[in-house]
Coordinates of C-alpha atoms in Angstrom, one line a residue:
X122 CA 7.3 -31.5 28.2
X123 CA 3.9 -30.1 27.2
X124 CA 2.2 -32.6 24.8
X125 CA 0.9 -29.6 22.8
X126 CA 4.5 -28.6 21.9
X127 CA 6.4 -31.8 21.3
X128 CA 5.9 -34.0 18.2
X129 CA 3.3 -36.7 18.8
X130 CA 4.7 -40.2 18.9
X131 CA 3.0 -43.2 17.1
X132 CA 3.9 -46.8 18.1
X133 CA 3.4 -49.7 15.7
X134 CA 2.6 -52.8 17.7
X135 CA 1.7 -56.2 16.3
X136 CA 2.5 -59.9 16.2
X137 CA 5.6 -61.2 14.5
X138 CA 5.1 -61.8 10.7
X139 CA 2.3 -59.2 10.6
X140 CA 4.1 -57.0 8.0
X141 CA 4.7 -54.4 10.7
X142 CA 8.1 -53.4 9.5
X143 CA 6.9 -53.3 5.8
X144 CA 4.2 -50.9 7.0
X145 CA 6.8 -48.8 8.9
X146 CA 8.9 -48.6 5.7
X147 CA 5.8 -47.6 3.7
X148 CA 5.0 -44.8 6.2
X149 CA 8.4 -43.4 6.7
X150 CA 10.4 -44.3 3.6
X151 CA 14.0 -43.1 3.9
X152 CA 13.2 -40.8 6.8
X153 CA 14.2 -43.3 9.5
X154 CA 17.1 -44.2 11.7
X155 CA 18.1 -47.3 13.6
X156 CA 19.6 -47.4 17.1
X157 CA 19.3 -49.4 20.3
X158 CA 17.1 -48.7 23.3
X159 CA 19.0 -47.3 26.3
X160 CA 20.6 -50.0 28.4
X161 CA 19.6 -52.9 26.1
X162 CA 20.6 -54.3 22.7
X163 CA 17.0 -54.4 21.3
X164 CA 16.9 -52.5 18.1
X165 CA 15.0 -49.2 18.0
X166 CA 13.6 -48.0 14.7
X167 CA 12.3 -44.5 14.5
X168 CA 10.9 -42.5 11.5
X169 CA 9.2 -39.3 10.7
X170 CA 6.1 -38.4 8.6
X171 CA 4.0 -35.4 7.9
X172 CA 0.2 -35.8 7.6
X173 CA -2.0 -34.2 5.1
X174 CA -3.0 -31.6 7.7
X175 CA 0.7 -30.7 8.1
X176 CA 1.2 -32.4 11.5
X177 CA 4.6 -33.9 12.1
X178 CA 4.6 -37.4 13.6
X179 CA 7.3 -39.6 15.0
X180 CA 6.8 -43.3 14.3
X181 CA 8.3 -46.1 16.3
X182 CA 8.5 -49.7 15.0
X183 CA 8.4 -51.8 18.2
X184 CA 9.5 -55.5 18.3
X185 CA 6.8 -58.1 17.6
X186 CA 4.8 -59.3 20.5
X187 CA 1.8 -61.6 21.2
X188 CA 0.9 -60.1 24.5
X189 CA 1.7 -57.2 26.9
X190 CA 2.5 -59.9 29.5
X191 CA 5.9 -60.1 27.9
X192 CA 7.7 -63.5 28.1
X193 CA 10.8 -62.6 26.0
X194 CA 13.2 -59.6 26.0
X195 CA 11.7 -58.2 22.8
X196 CA 8.2 -58.4 24.2
X197 CA 9.4 -56.7 27.5
X198 CA 10.8 -53.8 25.5
X199 CA 7.5 -53.5 23.6
X200 CA 5.4 -53.6 26.8
X201 CA 7.6 -51.0 28.5
X202 CA 7.6 -48.7 25.5
X203 CA 3.8 -48.9 25.2
X204 CA 3.4 -48.2 28.9
X205 CA 6.1 -45.4 29.0
X206 CA 8.4 -47.3 31.4
X207 CA 11.5 -47.3 29.3
X208 CA 14.3 -45.0 30.5
X209 CA 14.5 -41.8 28.5
X210 CA 11.4 -42.7 26.5
X211 CA 8.0 -41.0 26.7
X212 CA 4.9 -43.2 26.1
X213 CA 3.4 -43.2 22.6
X214 CA 0.5 -40.8 22.0
X215 CA -1.2 -43.0 19.4
X216 CA -0.9 -46.8 19.1
X217 CA -1.3 -48.4 15.7
X218 CA -2.1 -52.1 16.2
X219 CA -0.8 -53.9 13.0
X220 CA -2.7 -57.1 12.2
X221 CA -2.2 -59.8 9.6
X222 CA -5.7 -59.7 8.0
X223 CA -5.4 -63.4 7.0
X224 CA -4.9 -64.4 10.7
X225 CA -6.8 -62.2 13.1
X226 CA -7.4 -64.8 15.9
X227 CA -4.2 -64.1 17.9
X228 CA -3.9 -60.4 17.3
X229 CA -7.4 -59.6 18.6
X230 CA -6.4 -60.5 22.1
X231 CA -3.4 -58.2 21.8
X232 CA -5.7 -55.5 20.5
X233 CA -7.9 -55.8 23.5
X234 CA -4.9 -55.5 25.8
X235 CA -3.6 -52.4 23.9
X236 CA -7.1 -50.9 24.1
X237 CA -6.9 -51.2 27.9
X238 CA -3.8 -49.0 28.0
X239 CA -6.1 -46.1 27.4
X240 CA -4.3 -44.3 24.5
X241 CA -5.9 -43.4 21.1
X242 CA -5.5 -46.4 18.8
X243 CA -6.0 -47.4 15.2
X244 CA -6.1 -50.9 13.9
X245 CA -4.3 -51.5 10.5
X246 CA -5.5 -54.7 8.8
X247 CA -2.3 -55.4 6.8
X248 CA -2.0 -57.9 3.9
X249 CA -5.7 -57.2 3.2
X250 CA -5.3 -58.0 -0.5
X251 CA -4.2 -61.6 0.4
X252 CA -7.1 -62.0 2.8
X253 CA -9.5 -61.0 -0.1
X254 CA -7.8 -63.4 -2.5
X255 CA -8.2 -66.2 0.1
X256 CA -11.9 -65.4 0.2
X257 CA -12.0 -64.2 3.8
X258 CA -15.0 -62.0 4.5
X259 CA -14.2 -59.3 7.1
X260 CA -17.0 -57.0 8.2
X261 CA -15.0 -53.8 8.7
X262 CA -17.8 -51.8 10.1
X263 CA -18.8 -54.4 12.6
X264 CA -15.1 -54.9 13.6
X265 CA -14.7 -51.2 14.1
X266 CA -17.9 -51.1 16.3
X267 CA -16.9 -54.1 18.4
X268 CA -13.4 -52.7 19.1
X269 CA -14.3 -49.0 19.3
X270 CA -11.3 -48.0 17.2
X271 CA -10.8 -47.0 13.6
X272 CA -10.0 -50.0 11.3
X273 CA -8.0 -49.3 8.2
X274 CA -7.3 -52.1 5.6
X275 CA -3.7 -51.8 4.2
X276 CA -1.3 -53.5 1.8
X277 CA 2.0 -52.1 3.0
X278 CA 4.1 -53.6 0.1
X279 CA 2.0 -51.7 -2.4
X280 CA 1.3 -48.7 -0.2
X281 CA -2.4 -49.3 -0.4
X282 CA -4.3 -47.8 2.5
X283 CA -1.3 -45.9 3.8
X284 CA -2.8 -42.4 3.1
X285 CA -6.0 -43.5 4.9
X286 CA -4.0 -44.8 7.8
X287 CA -2.0 -41.6 8.2
X288 CA -5.3 -39.6 8.1
X289 CA -6.8 -41.9 10.9
X290 CA -3.6 -41.5 13.0
X291 CA -3.7 -37.7 12.4
X292 CA -7.3 -37.6 13.7
X293 CA -6.4 -39.7 16.7
X294 CA -3.4 -37.5 17.4
X295 CA -5.8 -34.5 17.4
X296 CA -7.7 -36.0 20.4
X297 CA -4.6 -36.2 22.7
X298 CA -5.0 -35.2 26.3
X299 CA -2.1 -33.7 28.2
X300 CA -3.2 -35.7 31.2
X301 CA -3.6 -39.1 29.5
X302 CA -2.0 -41.8 31.6
X303 CA -1.6 -45.5 30.9
X304 CA -4.4 -47.5 32.5
X305 CA -3.2 -51.0 31.8
X306 CA -2.9 -53.4 34.7
X307 CA -1.3 -56.9 34.3
X308 CA -4.3 -59.2 34.0
X309 CA -4.7 -62.3 36.2
X310 CA -5.6 -65.8 34.8
X311 CA -9.3 -65.1 34.9
X312 CA -8.9 -61.8 33.1
X313 CA -6.8 -63.5 30.4
X314 CA -9.4 -66.2 29.8
X315 CA -12.0 -63.4 29.6
X316 CA -10.1 -61.6 26.9
X317 CA -9.5 -64.8 25.0
X318 CA -13.3 -65.5 25.0
X319 CA -14.0 -61.9 24.0
X320 CA -11.5 -62.1 21.1
X321 CA -13.0 -65.4 19.9
X322 CA -16.5 -63.8 20.0
X323 CA -15.4 -60.8 18.0
X324 CA -13.6 -63.1 15.5
X325 CA -16.8 -65.2 14.9
X326 CA -18.9 -62.1 14.6
X327 CA -16.7 -60.2 12.2
X328 CA -14.7 -62.7 10.2
X329 CA -16.4 -65.3 8.0
X330 CA -14.4 -68.2 6.4
X331 CA -14.3 -68.2 2.6
X332 CA -17.3 -69.8 0.8
X333 CA -14.7 -71.6 -1.4
X334 CA -11.8 -72.4 0.9
X335 CA -8.3 -71.7 -0.5
X336 CA -6.9 -75.1 -1.3
X337 CA -3.7 -73.9 -2.9
X338 CA -2.1 -73.0 0.4
X339 CA -3.0 -76.4 1.8
X340 CA -1.7 -78.2 -1.2
X341 CA 1.6 -76.3 -1.1
X342 CA 2.0 -76.9 2.6
X343 CA 1.2 -80.5 2.1
X344 CA 4.4 -80.8 0.1
X345 CA 6.6 -78.2 1.8
X346 CA 5.7 -79.4 5.3
X347 CA 5.9 -83.2 4.5
X348 CA 8.3 -84.8 7.0
X349 CA 10.4 -86.4 4.2
X350 CA 9.7 -84.4 1.1
X351 CA 9.8 -81.1 3.0
X352 CA 13.2 -81.8 4.4
X353 CA 14.5 -82.8 1.0
X354 CA 13.2 -79.6 -0.5
X355 CA 14.8 -77.5 2.3
X356 CA 18.2 -79.2 1.8
X357 CA 17.8 -78.7 -2.0
X358 CA 17.1 -75.0 -1.5
X359 CA 20.2 -74.6 0.7
X360 CA 22.2 -76.6 -1.8
X361 CA 21.1 -74.4 -4.7
X362 CA 21.9 -71.3 -2.6
X363 CA 25.5 -72.3 -2.0
X364 CA 26.0 -73.4 -5.6
X365 CA 24.7 -70.0 -6.7
X366 CA 27.2 -68.2 -4.4
X367 CA 30.0 -69.6 -6.6
X368 CA 28.5 -69.8 -10.1
X369 CA 26.3 -66.7 -10.3
X370 CA 28.8 -64.3 -8.8
X371 CA 31.8 -65.2 -11.0
X372 CA 31.2 -62.6 -13.8
X373 CA 30.7 -59.7 -11.3
X374 CA 33.7 -60.8 -9.2
X375 CA 35.9 -60.9 -12.3
X376 CA 34.6 -57.4 -13.2
X377 CA 35.4 -55.9 -9.7
X378 CA 38.8 -57.7 -9.7
X379 CA 39.6 -56.3 -13.1
X380 CA 38.7 -52.7 -12.1
X381 CA 40.7 -52.9 -8.8
X382 CA 43.7 -54.6 -10.5
X383 CA 43.7 -51.9 -13.3
X384 CA 43.4 -49.1 -10.7
X385 CA 46.3 -50.5 -8.7
X386 CA 48.5 -50.8 -11.8
X387 CA 47.6 -47.3 -12.8
X388 CA 48.5 -45.9 -9.3
X389 CA 51.8 -47.8 -9.6
X390 CA 52.7 -46.1 -12.9
X391 CA 51.7 -42.5 -11.8
X392 CA 53.3 -42.6 -8.4
X393 CA 57.0 -42.8 -7.8
X394 CA 58.4 -45.9 -6.0
X395 CA 58.5 -45.4 -2.3
X396 CA 56.6 -45.6 1.0
X397 CA 53.4 -43.9 -0.3
X398 CA 53.1 -46.1 -3.3
X399 CA 53.5 -49.1 -1.2
X400 CA 50.9 -47.9 1.3
X401 CA 48.3 -47.3 -1.4
X402 CA 49.0 -50.3 -3.7
X403 CA 50.2 -53.0 -1.3
X404 CA 48.3 -51.9 1.8
X405 CA 45.0 -50.3 0.7
X406 CA 44.2 -51.6 -2.8
X407 CA 45.6 -55.1 -2.2
X408 CA 44.0 -55.3 1.2
X409 CA 40.6 -53.6 1.0
X410 CA 40.2 -54.6 -2.6
X411 CA 40.7 -58.2 -1.7
X412 CA 37.6 -58.1 0.5
X413 CA 35.4 -55.9 -1.8
X414 CA 35.7 -58.5 -4.6
X415 CA 33.5 -60.8 -2.6
X416 CA 30.5 -58.4 -2.3
X417 CA 28.5 -60.1 -5.1
X418 CA 28.6 -63.5 -3.3
X419 CA 27.5 -61.9 -0.1
X420 CA 24.6 -60.2 -1.8
X421 CA 23.5 -63.4 -3.5
X422 CA 23.4 -65.1 -0.1
X423 CA 21.3 -62.2 1.3
X424 CA 19.0 -62.3 -1.8
X425 CA 18.1 -66.0 -1.1
X426 CA 17.4 -65.3 2.6
X427 CA 15.2 -62.2 1.8
X428 CA 13.2 -64.0 -0.9
X429 CA 12.6 -67.0 1.3
X430 CA 11.5 -64.8 4.2
X431 CA 9.2 -62.6 2.1
X432 CA 7.6 -65.7 0.4
X433 CA 6.6 -67.0 3.8
X434 CA 8.9 -70.1 3.8
X435 CA 11.1 -69.2 6.8
X436 CA 8.4 -70.1 9.4
X437 CA 7.7 -73.4 7.5
X438 CA 11.4 -74.2 7.5
X439 CA 11.5 -73.6 11.3
X440 CA 8.5 -76.0 11.6
X441 CA 10.2 -78.6 9.6
X442 CA 13.4 -78.4 11.6
X443 CA 11.7 -78.5 15.0
X444 CA 12.0 -82.3 15.4
X445 CA 15.7 -82.3 14.3
X446 CA 16.6 -79.3 16.5
X447 CA 14.6 -80.6 19.4
X448 CA 16.6 -83.8 19.3
X449 CA 19.8 -81.7 19.6
X450 CA 18.4 -79.7 22.5
X451 CA 17.4 -76.6 20.6
X452 CA 14.0 -75.0 20.6
X453 CA 12.1 -74.8 17.2
X454 CA 12.2 -71.0 17.4
X455 CA 16.0 -71.2 17.3
X456 CA 15.9 -72.0 13.5
X457 CA 15.3 -68.4 12.4
X458 CA 18.0 -66.9 14.6
X459 CA 20.4 -69.6 13.4
X460 CA 19.4 -69.0 9.8
X461 CA 19.9 -65.3 10.3
X462 CA 23.4 -66.1 11.5
X463 CA 24.2 -67.2 7.9
X464 CA 24.2 -63.5 7.1
X465 CA 25.8 -62.3 10.3
X466 CA 26.1 -63.8 13.8
X467 CA 25.2 -60.4 15.4
X468 CA 21.6 -60.2 14.2
X469 CA 21.3 -64.0 14.7
X470 CA 22.3 -63.6 18.4
X471 CA 19.9 -60.7 18.8
X472 CA 17.1 -62.6 17.1
X473 CA 17.3 -65.2 19.8
X474 CA 15.2 -62.8 22.0
X475 CA 12.0 -64.3 20.4
X476 CA 12.7 -67.5 22.5
X477 CA 10.8 -67.3 25.8
X478 CA 12.9 -69.8 27.8
X479 CA 16.2 -68.3 29.1
X480 CA 17.9 -71.7 28.9
X481 CA 16.8 -72.2 25.3
X482 CA 17.8 -68.6 24.4
X483 CA 21.3 -69.1 26.0
X484 CA 21.8 -72.4 24.1
X485 CA 20.9 -70.7 20.8
X486 CA 23.2 -67.8 21.4
X487 CA 26.1 -70.0 22.3
X488 CA 25.9 -71.9 19.0
X489 CA 24.8 -69.1 16.7
X490 CA 28.5 -68.1 15.7
X491 CA 29.1 -71.7 14.5
X492 CA 26.7 -71.0 11.6
X493 CA 28.7 -69.9 8.5
X494 CA 28.3 -66.1 8.4
X495 CA 28.9 -64.0 5.2
X496 CA 32.2 -62.7 6.7
X497 CA 33.6 -66.2 6.2
X498 CA 32.7 -66.2 2.5
X499 CA 35.9 -64.3 1.4
X500 CA 38.1 -66.8 3.3
X501 CA 36.2 -69.8 2.0
X502 CA 36.2 -68.6 -1.6
X503 CA 39.8 -67.7 -1.6
X504 CA 41.0 -71.0 -0.2
X505 CA 38.6 -73.1 -2.2
X506 CA 39.6 -71.3 -5.4
X507 CA 43.3 -71.8 -4.6
X508 CA 43.2 -75.5 -3.7
X509 CA 40.0 -77.1 -5.1
X510 CA 39.8 -77.6 -8.9
X511 CA 37.1 -75.7 -10.9
X512 CA 35.6 -78.9 -12.1
X513 CA 32.1 -80.3 -12.7
X514 CA 30.7 -83.3 -10.8
X515 CA 28.4 -85.5 -12.8
X516 CA 28.7 -82.9 -15.5
X517 CA 26.4 -80.4 -13.8
X518 CA 27.5 -79.5 -10.2
X519 CA 30.4 -77.3 -9.3
X520 CA 33.0 -79.2 -7.2
X521 CA 33.9 -75.8 -5.6
X522 CA 30.2 -75.3 -4.8
X523 CA 30.0 -78.8 -3.2
X524 CA 33.0 -78.0 -1.0
X525 CA 31.3 -74.7 0.0
X526 CA 28.1 -76.6 0.8
X527 CA 30.1 -79.0 2.9
X528 CA 31.6 -76.2 4.9
X529 CA 28.1 -74.8 5.6
X530 CA 26.9 -78.3 6.5
X531 CA 29.8 -78.7 8.9
X532 CA 28.8 -75.5 10.7
X533 CA 25.2 -76.7 11.0
X534 CA 26.1 -80.1 12.3
X535 CA 28.6 -78.8 14.8
X536 CA 26.0 -76.3 16.1
X537 CA 23.6 -79.2 16.7
X538 CA 26.3 -81.3 18.4
X539 CA 27.4 -78.4 20.6
X540 CA 23.8 -77.6 21.6
X541 CA 23.2 -81.3 22.5
X542 CA 26.4 -81.3 24.7
X543 CA 25.3 -78.0 26.4
X544 CA 21.9 -79.4 27.3
X545 CA 23.5 -82.6 28.7
X546 CA 26.3 -80.8 30.7
X547 CA 24.7 -77.6 32.0
X548 CA 21.0 -78.5 32.3
X549 CA 18.6 -81.3 31.7
X550 CA 15.0 -81.3 30.9
X551 CA 12.7 -81.4 27.9
X552 CA 12.6 -78.7 25.3
X553 CA 9.5 -76.6 25.5
X554 CA 6.9 -77.3 22.8
X555 CA 7.1 -75.3 19.6
X556 CA 4.2 -73.2 18.5
X557 CA 4.3 -70.8 15.6
X558 CA 1.7 -69.1 13.3
X559 CA 2.4 -69.9 9.7
X560 CA 2.1 -66.6 7.6
X561 CA 0.3 -66.6 4.3
X562 CA 2.3 -67.2 1.1
X563 CA 2.9 -64.0 -0.8
X564 CA 5.1 -62.9 -3.6
X565 CA 8.1 -60.9 -2.5
X566 CA 8.0 -57.2 -3.3
X567 CA 10.9 -56.4 -5.7
X568 CA 11.3 -52.8 -4.4
X569 CA 11.5 -54.1 -0.8
X570 CA 14.0 -56.8 -1.7
X571 CA 16.1 -54.3 -3.7
X572 CA 16.0 -51.8 -0.8
X573 CA 17.1 -54.4 1.7
X574 CA 19.9 -55.6 -0.6
X575 CA 21.1 -52.0 -1.0
X576 CA 21.1 -51.7 2.8
X577 CA 23.3 -54.8 3.1
X578 CA 25.7 -53.6 0.5
X579 CA 25.9 -50.2 2.2
X580 CA 26.6 -51.9 5.6
X581 CA 29.3 -54.0 4.0
X582 CA 30.9 -51.0 2.3
X583 CA 30.8 -48.9 5.5
X584 CA 32.4 -51.8 7.3
X585 CA 35.1 -51.9 4.7
X586 CA 35.8 -48.2 5.3
X587 CA 35.4 -48.1 9.0
X588 CA 37.1 -51.4 10.1
X589 CA 39.0 -52.9 7.3
X590 CA 40.7 -49.8 5.9
X591 CA 42.4 -48.7 9.2
X592 CA 43.3 -52.3 10.0
X593 CA 45.0 -52.6 6.6
X594 CA 47.0 -49.5 7.3
X595 CA 48.1 -51.1 10.6
X596 CA 48.9 -54.5 8.9
X597 CA 50.8 -52.7 6.2
X598 CA 52.8 -50.7 8.7
X599 CA 53.7 -53.8 10.7
X600 CA 54.7 -55.6 7.5
X601 CA 56.8 -52.7 6.3
X602 CA 58.7 -51.4 9.3
X603 CA 61.4 -51.7 10.3
X604 CA 63.2 -51.8 7.0
X605 CA 65.6 -54.7 6.4
X606 CA 69.3 -54.1 7.2
X607 CA 71.8 -53.5 4.5
X608 CA 72.8 -56.7 2.7
X609 CA 69.7 -58.5 3.8
X610 CA 68.9 -61.6 1.7
X611 CA 65.4 -62.5 3.0
X612 CA 62.2 -60.8 1.9
X613 CA 61.6 -57.4 3.7
X614 CA 58.7 -58.7 5.7
X615 CA 60.9 -61.2 7.5
X616 CA 62.6 -58.3 9.3
X617 CA 59.4 -56.4 10.0
X618 CA 57.3 -56.2 13.2
X619 CA 54.8 -58.5 11.6
X620 CA 57.5 -61.0 10.9
X621 CA 58.7 -60.9 14.5
X622 CA 55.1 -61.4 15.8
X623 CA 54.3 -64.2 13.4
X624 CA 57.5 -66.1 14.1
X625 CA 57.0 -65.7 17.9
X626 CA 53.6 -67.2 17.7
X627 CA 54.4 -69.8 15.0
X628 CA 55.3 -72.6 17.4
X629 CA 51.8 -72.5 18.8
X630 CA 50.2 -73.0 15.4
X631 CA 52.9 -75.2 13.8
X632 CA 51.2 -78.5 14.9
X633 CA 48.1 -77.5 12.8
X634 CA 50.2 -76.6 9.7
X635 CA 50.0 -72.8 9.9
X636 CA 53.0 -70.8 8.9
X637 CA 53.9 -67.4 10.4
X638 CA 52.2 -65.4 7.6
X639 CA 49.0 -67.2 8.4
X640 CA 49.4 -66.3 12.1
X641 CA 49.8 -62.6 11.1
X642 CA 46.5 -62.8 9.2
X643 CA 44.7 -64.3 12.2
X644 CA 45.5 -61.4 14.5
X645 CA 43.6 -58.6 12.6
X646 CA 41.0 -61.2 11.7
X647 CA 39.9 -61.1 15.3
X648 CA 38.2 -57.7 14.5
X649 CA 36.4 -59.1 11.5
X650 CA 36.9 -62.5 9.8
X651 CA 37.1 -61.2 6.3
X652 CA 40.1 -59.0 7.3
X653 CA 42.2 -62.2 7.2
X654 CA 41.9 -62.2 3.4
X655 CA 43.0 -58.5 3.2
X656 CA 45.8 -59.2 5.6
X657 CA 47.1 -62.2 3.5
X658 CA 46.9 -59.9 0.4
X659 CA 49.0 -57.3 2.1
X660 CA 51.5 -59.8 3.6
X661 CA 52.1 -61.7 0.4
X662 CA 52.1 -58.6 -1.8
X663 CA 54.9 -57.2 0.4
X664 CA 56.7 -60.5 0.5
X665 CA 56.5 -60.9 -3.3
X666 CA 56.1 -57.5 -5.1
X667 CA 55.3 -59.4 -8.3
X668 CA 52.0 -60.7 -6.8
X669 CA 48.8 -58.7 -7.2
X670 CA 45.4 -59.0 -5.7
X671 CA 44.1 -61.1 -8.6
X672 CA 47.0 -63.6 -8.1
X673 CA 46.6 -64.1 -4.3
X674 CA 45.0 -67.5 -4.6
X675 CA 47.8 -68.7 -6.9
X676 CA 50.3 -67.2 -4.5
X677 CA 48.8 -69.1 -1.6
X678 CA 48.7 -72.3 -3.6
X679 CA 52.5 -72.0 -4.2
X680 CA 53.3 -71.3 -0.6
X681 CA 50.9 -73.6 1.2
X682 CA 50.3 -77.4 1.0
X683 CA 46.9 -78.8 0.4
X684 CA 46.8 -80.0 4.0
X685 CA 47.5 -76.5 5.2
X686 CA 44.8 -74.9 3.1
X687 CA 42.2 -77.5 4.3
X688 CA 43.3 -76.9 7.9
X689 CA 42.8 -73.2 7.5
X690 CA 39.2 -73.8 6.3
X691 CA 38.6 -76.1 9.3
X692 CA 39.9 -73.4 11.6
X693 CA 37.5 -70.9 10.2
X694 CA 34.5 -73.1 10.7
X695 CA 34.9 -72.8 14.4
X696 CA 37.1 -69.9 15.5
X697 CA 35.2 -67.0 17.0
X698 CA 37.1 -64.4 15.0
X699 CA 34.8 -61.4 15.4
X700 CA 35.1 -59.2 18.5
X701 CA 31.8 -57.4 17.7
X702 CA 29.9 -60.7 18.0
X703 CA 31.5 -61.4 21.3
X704 CA 30.6 -58.0 22.5
X705 CA 26.9 -58.5 21.5
X706 CA 26.9 -61.9 23.2
X707 CA 28.2 -60.3 26.4
X708 CA 25.5 -57.6 26.3
X709 CA 22.6 -60.0 25.3
X710 CA 23.5 -62.4 28.2
X711 CA 24.7 -59.7 30.5
X712 CA 27.5 -62.1 31.4
X713 CA 31.3 -62.1 31.0
X714 CA 31.3 -65.8 32.0
X715 CA 29.3 -67.1 29.1
X716 CA 31.2 -64.9 26.6
X717 CA 34.5 -66.4 27.8
X718 CA 33.0 -69.9 27.7
X719 CA 32.2 -69.2 24.0
X720 CA 35.7 -68.0 23.3
X721 CA 37.4 -71.0 24.9
X722 CA 35.2 -73.7 23.5
X723 CA 35.2 -72.2 19.9
X724 CA 39.0 -71.8 19.9
X725 CA 39.4 -75.3 21.3
X726 CA 37.2 -76.7 18.6
X727 CA 39.0 -74.7 15.9
X728 CA 42.4 -75.9 17.0
X729 CA 41.2 -79.5 17.2
X730 CA 39.5 -79.4 13.8
X731 CA 42.5 -77.9 12.1
X732 CA 44.9 -80.4 13.8
X733 CA 42.8 -83.4 12.7
X734 CA 42.3 -82.0 9.2
X735 CA 46.0 -81.2 8.7
X736 CA 47.4 -84.6 9.9
X737 CA 44.7 -86.6 8.2
X738 CA 45.4 -84.8 4.9
X739 CA 49.1 -85.3 5.3
X740 CA 48.5 -89.0 6.0
X741 CA 46.4 -89.2 2.8
X742 CA 49.1 -87.5 0.7
X743 CA 47.9 -83.9 0.8
X744 CA 51.0 -82.6 2.5

């Protein structure tokens, strides 16, 4: 295609934690879309802007990289995208190298590599306001002369310098040559050492340390990175996060539950009794509504993760956990993928691409689903609310929140144990040393946090409509048909297809205390964990028409023993009940074998944990 006709493409390239995605959002706003690159599961973000001169530009946000030598899957995609070697992708016409202005040492080597590609380039010095506050003195004119490319200071979170950057990119796009080709050749060891020396020379010539060094960051790190105090603070932060999931969300949950309950009651009064009323009230409202009520808790969890990440604490938490995780056979870089798995195992599995070693990456992926994802929250909250008293411990702490913290801790400990076993059984050898640049502390941008929370809420609601809604129709149909015969004395669900399936599988799960209604909930729960709550709402609403969504917990408490409820919680710590996650694991590892290894070991652990929990609870009088 003639370069004069098609829209010029601009690639954002930079180190991890350079604020590259924040700059992408500042440039493109809502005019962006997310997909995957052809043939791989690496995320592809593309947006569109129009310059002051009226030129349309396509902007790509490429995965973070330290070098075009590419040691991880993310870095391979960035290298191939820059060089135009990706299937179905043309090379970028302009490269925007995004640098953390507070830490230019590493990025300068990458800039020199990018310059060797031979494409027009602009250097964006992001987080420039933080560098100024720290007292760093950057000679912009000298830096521009040394590199031979325009240098634009930016603060993406406040959109400072964005207009100037667009103008510089527009000017660079105007110099395009239809015959431009990539000139980059993979450097040998001598060339790499030469670039490192050149980057160090430029750094010394253009960047002067502050006359009055910033001691605040050092003082904060002295506490947060302390081997004892730092770990205690990390545990305290996680503890507060899980307490908040219960205590802060209660008013919002009550409001959503009241609206849904009132809506269901109104539908029941305006629609005549019959199949359609049952579908809407017992199937859709009782099912989907039983999941939507947990949205506030999921958003509170995401809020904590976003704030900690924006503040700059995540990398420090990874540094703190390196020794603990190394003892369990995990690489220090595994901390962030595993912490991401608290939100959802899918991005956690995909985030493991930042780990260079294939063995370390495989180990991280295999244990990521053990971390307690947000889809488990509806199950945990329902069962905890039904069987654990809403009491205070020491007059301050919520007993229910303590149990929730214990469930999360069980997932973390089990992940460490499994990773240790994997390293001992499948391969031996020392874990590679952990090196990570610590980003500067910065205050989270409220608009960015709110935007990301809205995205999470939208994804959750879309998931409810796309996955949970049709599954609830299927569960309702299985629980409704066929109708009971004349003179039947048992609840209608006993005669339904769901009842037949549940009773057929019940002998397998009876040793761990599960009844056939629970078995029915586990089946659609394979598509998404939270669907189990909706399925229970549908099953028990059909079995007992008096029950409504707001009374599901009380209904379960009257049908299950304490031992059964605790066994159900233990099952959900381990069981791999998310087909989408298994699909991503298969694609990331390009292996059916490892996906099935995950399925077998997680189901085995789930059954064993539920069995031990159930029989121990019965022995202690919880049966």
